[in-house]
Amino acid sequence: MRKLRNVITAGILVAAMALGAVGCQSGGGSSDDSSSEESVTLSIAAAASLEKCYTEKLIPMFEKEHSNVKIEGTYDSSGKLQTQIEQGMEADVFMSAATEQMDNLVDEDYISKDDVVDLLENKLVLIVPAKNANEDITSFETATKAETIAVGDPESVPAGQYAKEAFTNLNMWDDVNSKASFGTNVTEVLNWVAKGSAECGVVYATDAASTDDVKAVAEAPEDALKTPVIYPVASLKNSKNKEMADEFVKFLQTDEALDVFKSYGFTINQ
């Protein structure tokens, strides 16, 4: 009987060990499954006017849906970003504040034309400081009453290019140019006016709405600004994460993402 009990006990121990081994293998299998999604870092090059809606809302939303993805953004003037991409900056997605920079990268074969989505539209506005503003500045036509006018550099900043177009069509560009302080991006222009170092400036409506330190006094007249302020977006051909980059561009077109853009003052391009 004692031998029989020993045999039974030994059998139970062997069975328990076997079950434990199976359990460990099963747990290991689950761990392998959970780590099967490779970590991906997406690099986004986007116009400076997009920084807040990207960092505050859109990127956290996308990363929540894709736990294996980390997004790193570079925000500057679209012209600068174009140049950086041409010089070898690794970017997976490019979103410009104008079609010119996107078209240039398409022509240079960095981006496929079929991948480009003209997603958003913005408005160009004249802003003044919220406090101690020059009351004579009430429209684009009266901007030259300021001693200093903050404008994005037309050589590289789309907002500056739009401003130059508007003031040129109003036969004012020479006078504006003589008083202009040129910013390297639209955020810099906004900050100059907010701090009162410029009496007025030209930015996008979304920028003006982003702070209480400035107020928009006028929108660019339709007959002065004939080029719509379009924001195109696309993945880059040489992206190391092309599939996920395309997924991010698709995400930006969802109702959820478009609602975020609208909440920041953008208009959806129809």
Short mmCIF file of C-alpha atoms in Angstrom, two decimals:
data_model
loop_
_atom_site.label_atom_id
_atom_site.label_comp_id
_atom_site.label_asym_id
_atom_site.label_seq_id
_atom_site.Cartn_x
_atom_site.Cartn_y
_atom_site.Cartn_z
CA MET A 1 0.00 0.00 0.00
CA ARG A 2 2.84 2.34 0.93
CA LYS A 3 4.44 1.71 -2.48
CA LEU A 4 1.12 2.37 -4.17
CA ARG A 5 0.71 5.66 -2.29
CA ASN A 6 4.24 6.67 -3.28
CA VAL A 7 3.53 5.89 -6.92
CA ILE A 8 0.30 7.91 -6.81
CA THR A 9 2.04 10.83 -5.09
CA ALA A 10 4.83 10.78 -7.63
CA GLY A 11 2.28 10.74 -10.44
CA ILE A 12 0.48 13.74 -8.99
CA LEU A 13 3.75 15.64 -8.68
CA VAL A 14 4.69 14.85 -12.28
CA ALA A 15 1.27 15.96 -13.47
CA ALA A 16 1.48 19.18 -11.46
CA MET A 17 4.91 19.92 -12.90
CA ALA A 18 3.63 19.27 -16.40
CA LEU A 19 0.69 21.61 -15.89
CA GLY A 20 3.04 24.26 -14.50
CA ALA A 21 5.25 23.94 -17.55
CA VAL A 22 2.24 24.29 -19.84
CA GLY A 23 1.13 27.35 -17.87
CA CYS A 24 4.54 28.95 -18.23
CA GLN A 25 4.58 28.24 -21.94
CA SER A 26 1.08 29.67 -22.25
CA GLY A 27 2.11 32.80 -20.35
CA GLY A 28 5.22 33.10 -22.52
CA GLY A 29 3.04 32.79 -25.60
CA SER A 30 0.86 35.66 -24.40
CA SER A 31 3.91 37.79 -23.76
CA ASP A 32 5.18 37.09 -27.26
CA ASP A 33 1.77 38.01 -28.68
CA SER A 34 1.65 41.27 -26.76
CA SER A 35 5.10 42.27 -27.94
CA SER A 36 4.53 41.15 -31.53
CA GLU A 37 3.61 44.73 -32.50
CA GLU A 38 6.92 46.40 -33.19
CA SER A 39 7.41 49.86 -31.70
CA VAL A 40 7.19 52.59 -34.33
CA THR A 41 8.31 56.23 -34.15
CA LEU A 42 6.58 58.50 -36.64
CA SER A 43 8.20 61.81 -37.53
CA ILE A 44 5.75 64.54 -38.50
CA ALA A 45 6.85 67.76 -40.21
CA ALA A 46 3.98 70.25 -39.89
CA ALA A 47 3.35 73.96 -40.29
CA ALA A 48 3.84 75.97 -37.09
CA SER A 49 0.15 76.91 -37.05
CA LEU A 50 -0.71 73.22 -36.52
CA GLU A 51 1.43 72.68 -33.42
CA LYS A 52 -1.24 73.22 -30.77
CA CYS A 53 -3.95 71.03 -32.27
CA TYR A 54 -1.37 68.31 -32.98
CA THR A 55 0.31 68.26 -29.59
CA GLU A 56 -2.75 68.94 -27.44
CA LYS A 57 -5.28 66.68 -29.15
CA LEU A 58 -4.48 64.81 -32.36
CA ILE A 59 -1.22 63.09 -31.45
CA PRO A 60 -2.51 61.85 -28.05
CA MET A 61 -5.65 60.55 -29.78
CA PHE A 62 -3.65 58.61 -32.38
CA GLU A 63 -1.16 57.24 -29.86
CA LYS A 64 -4.04 56.04 -27.67
CA GLU A 65 -5.43 54.04 -30.59
CA HIS A 66 -1.95 52.76 -31.56
CA SER A 67 -0.13 51.89 -28.33
CA ASN A 68 3.01 50.84 -30.22
CA VAL A 69 3.38 54.22 -31.96
CA LYS A 70 5.27 57.28 -30.71
CA ILE A 71 4.91 60.49 -32.72
CA GLU A 72 7.60 63.16 -32.80
CA GLY A 73 6.73 66.49 -34.42
CA THR A 74 8.78 69.25 -36.00
CA TYR A 75 6.83 72.50 -36.37
CA ASP A 76 8.11 75.44 -38.40
CA SER A 77 7.42 77.44 -41.54
CA SER A 78 6.43 75.19 -44.44
CA GLY A 79 9.29 76.54 -46.54
CA LYS A 80 11.84 75.64 -43.89
CA LEU A 81 10.38 72.18 -43.53
CA GLN A 82 10.51 71.67 -47.29
CA THR A 83 14.18 72.63 -47.30
CA GLN A 84 14.94 70.33 -44.37
CA ILE A 85 13.27 67.40 -46.12
CA GLU A 86 15.26 68.15 -49.28
CA GLN A 87 18.43 68.19 -47.17
CA GLY A 88 17.75 64.75 -45.73
CA MET A 89 15.56 65.22 -42.68
CA GLU A 90 13.79 61.94 -41.99
CA ALA A 91 10.07 62.68 -42.04
CA ASP A 92 7.19 60.27 -42.45
CA VAL A 93 4.39 62.81 -42.91
CA PHE A 94 4.43 66.41 -44.18
CA MET A 95 1.59 68.88 -43.65
CA SER A 96 2.03 72.31 -45.16
CA ALA A 97 0.20 75.62 -44.70
CA ALA A 98 0.23 76.15 -48.47
CA THR A 99 0.12 74.03 -51.61
CA GLU A 100 3.37 75.45 -53.04
CA GLN A 101 5.71 73.58 -50.70
CA MET A 102 3.79 70.33 -51.12
CA ASP A 103 3.79 70.73 -54.91
CA ASN A 104 7.54 71.31 -54.85
CA LEU A 105 8.15 68.06 -52.97
CA VAL A 106 5.86 66.23 -55.38
CA ASP A 107 7.77 67.62 -58.35
CA GLU A 108 11.05 66.56 -56.71
CA ASP A 109 9.69 63.02 -56.19
CA TYR A 110 9.72 63.07 -52.39
CA ILE A 111 5.94 62.64 -52.32
CA SER A 112 3.50 60.88 -54.64
CA LYS A 113 0.85 63.19 -56.04
CA ASP A 114 -1.78 60.49 -55.41
CA ASP A 115 -1.00 60.59 -51.68
CA VAL A 116 -1.69 64.33 -51.28
CA VAL A 117 -4.89 65.34 -49.50
CA ASP A 118 -5.92 69.02 -49.46
CA LEU A 119 -7.37 68.73 -45.99
CA LEU A 120 -7.95 72.13 -44.40
CA GLU A 121 -8.51 75.80 -45.14
CA ASN A 122 -7.60 78.80 -43.01
CA LYS A 123 -8.15 82.55 -43.14
CA LEU A 124 -5.61 85.38 -43.12
CA VAL A 125 -6.20 88.08 -40.53
CA LEU A 126 -4.67 91.32 -39.30
CA ILE A 127 -3.99 91.33 -35.56
CA VAL A 128 -3.11 93.96 -32.97
CA PRO A 129 -2.14 93.62 -29.30
CA ALA A 130 -5.11 93.02 -27.01
CA LYS A 131 -3.95 95.88 -24.77
CA ASN A 132 -2.90 99.39 -25.78
CA ALA A 133 -3.62 98.79 -29.44
CA ASN A 134 -3.33 101.56 -32.01
CA GLU A 135 -6.99 102.40 -32.59
CA ASP A 136 -6.25 103.69 -36.09
CA ILE A 137 -5.44 100.15 -37.25
CA THR A 138 -8.76 98.57 -38.15
CA SER A 139 -8.21 96.92 -41.52
CA PHE A 140 -5.54 95.69 -43.94
CA GLU A 141 -5.83 99.05 -45.69
CA THR A 142 -4.87 100.89 -42.47
CA ALA A 143 -1.99 98.57 -41.48
CA THR A 144 0.62 101.13 -42.54
CA LYS A 145 -0.51 103.42 -39.72
CA ALA A 146 1.66 101.15 -37.55
CA GLU A 147 5.33 101.89 -36.98
CA THR A 148 6.21 98.18 -37.16
CA ILE A 149 4.28 95.48 -39.02
CA ALA A 150 5.05 91.83 -38.22
CA VAL A 151 4.90 89.59 -41.28
CA GLY A 152 6.19 86.11 -42.03
CA ASP A 153 9.17 86.12 -44.37
CA PRO A 154 7.64 85.71 -47.85
CA GLU A 155 10.71 83.73 -48.93
CA SER A 156 9.84 80.77 -46.72
CA VAL A 157 6.69 81.42 -44.68
CA PRO A 158 3.33 80.79 -46.41
CA ALA A 159 1.55 83.31 -44.16
CA GLY A 160 4.09 85.87 -45.35
CA GLN A 161 3.50 84.91 -48.96
CA TYR A 162 -0.24 85.33 -48.50
CA ALA A 163 0.31 88.67 -46.75
CA LYS A 164 2.52 89.89 -49.59
CA GLU A 165 -0.14 88.86 -52.12
CA ALA A 166 -2.86 90.69 -50.21
CA PHE A 167 -0.87 93.89 -49.71
CA THR A 168 0.39 93.81 -53.31
CA ASN A 169 -3.17 93.61 -54.62
CA LEU A 170 -4.04 96.53 -52.34
CA ASN A 171 -1.11 98.47 -53.83
CA MET A 172 0.45 98.66 -50.37
CA TRP A 173 3.33 96.19 -50.39
CA ASP A 174 6.15 98.74 -50.80
CA ASP A 175 4.89 100.73 -47.82
CA VAL A 176 4.37 97.58 -45.74
CA ASN A 177 7.79 96.26 -46.71
CA SER A 178 9.47 99.43 -45.45
CA LYS A 179 7.91 98.90 -41.99
CA ALA A 180 7.98 95.12 -41.88
CA SER A 181 9.69 92.94 -39.34
CA PHE A 182 9.94 89.51 -40.96
CA GLY A 183 9.38 86.43 -38.80
CA THR A 184 10.80 83.00 -39.47
CA ASN A 185 7.37 81.44 -38.93
CA VAL A 186 3.83 82.50 -38.11
CA THR A 187 4.22 81.73 -34.40
CA GLU A 188 7.05 84.24 -34.14
CA VAL A 189 4.86 86.89 -35.80
CA LEU A 190 2.06 86.13 -33.35
CA ASN A 191 4.39 86.44 -30.35
CA TRP A 192 5.79 89.80 -31.53
CA VAL A 193 2.32 91.30 -31.67
CA ALA A 194 1.25 89.64 -28.42
CA LYS A 195 4.24 91.21 -26.63
CA GLY A 196 3.66 94.61 -28.25
CA SER A 197 6.97 94.72 -30.12
CA ALA A 198 4.96 95.13 -33.32
CA GLU A 199 1.82 97.26 -33.55
CA CYS A 200 0.13 94.85 -35.92
CA GLY A 201 0.82 91.65 -37.80
CA VAL A 202 -0.59 89.18 -40.27
CA VAL A 203 -1.29 85.62 -39.15
CA TYR A 204 -3.89 82.91 -39.67
CA ALA A 205 -7.27 83.12 -37.97
CA THR A 206 -6.43 79.97 -35.98
CA ASP A 207 -3.30 81.62 -34.57
CA ALA A 208 -5.23 84.72 -33.55
CA ALA A 209 -7.78 82.54 -31.76
CA SER A 210 -5.07 80.66 -29.84
CA THR A 211 -4.27 83.48 -27.41
CA ASP A 212 -6.04 86.28 -25.55
CA ASP A 213 -2.99 88.52 -25.98
CA VAL A 214 -4.00 89.59 -29.50
CA LYS A 215 -7.21 90.43 -31.28
CA ALA A 216 -8.07 90.08 -34.94
CA VAL A 217 -9.34 93.36 -36.36
CA ALA A 218 -9.86 92.32 -39.99
CA GLU A 219 -9.85 89.43 -42.41
CA ALA A 220 -7.97 89.81 -45.69
CA PRO A 221 -10.36 91.19 -48.34
CA GLU A 222 -11.46 88.56 -50.85
CA ASP A 223 -10.42 90.71 -53.80
CA ALA A 224 -6.96 91.14 -52.23
CA LEU A 225 -6.25 87.53 -51.34
CA LYS A 226 -7.34 85.37 -54.24
CA THR A 227 -5.25 82.33 -53.31
CA PRO A 228 -7.09 80.12 -50.79
CA VAL A 229 -5.12 79.16 -47.69
CA ILE A 230 -5.07 75.39 -48.16
CA TYR A 231 -3.31 72.86 -45.89
CA PRO A 232 -2.31 69.69 -47.78
CA VAL A 233 -0.98 66.57 -46.07
CA ALA A 234 0.80 63.46 -47.36
CA SER A 235 3.16 60.67 -46.38
CA LEU A 236 6.65 60.68 -47.86
CA LYS A 237 7.77 58.07 -50.37
CA ASN A 238 10.95 57.18 -48.47
CA SER A 239 9.24 56.87 -45.09
CA LYS A 240 10.64 53.95 -43.10
CA ASN A 241 7.15 53.50 -41.67
CA LYS A 242 5.07 54.08 -44.81
CA GLU A 243 2.14 51.90 -43.75
CA MET A 244 1.77 53.67 -40.40
CA ALA A 245 2.37 57.07 -42.02
CA ASP A 246 -0.51 56.38 -44.41
CA GLU A 247 -2.59 55.28 -41.41
CA PHE A 248 -1.91 58.63 -39.71
CA VAL A 249 -2.96 60.56 -42.82
CA LYS A 250 -6.18 58.53 -42.92
CA PHE A 251 -6.74 59.27 -39.24
CA LEU A 252 -6.52 63.02 -39.94
CA GLN A 253 -9.46 62.60 -42.34
CA THR A 254 -11.75 60.93 -39.80
CA ASP A 255 -14.73 62.81 -38.38
CA GLU A 256 -13.13 62.70 -34.94
CA ALA A 257 -9.92 64.36 -36.14
CA LEU A 258 -11.76 66.87 -38.34
CA ASP A 259 -13.83 67.94 -35.33
CA VAL A 260 -10.57 68.72 -33.53
CA PHE A 261 -9.35 70.85 -36.44
CA LYS A 262 -12.65 72.72 -36.46
CA SER A 263 -12.45 73.32 -32.72
CA TYR A 264 -9.14 75.10 -33.34
CA GLY A 265 -10.68 77.34 -35.98
CA PHE A 266 -9.81 75.53 -39.20
CA THR A 267 -12.30 75.02 -42.00
CA ILE A 268 -12.49 71.62 -43.65
CA ASN A 269 -11.63 71.86 -47.34
CA GLN A 270 -14.51 70.47 -49.36
#
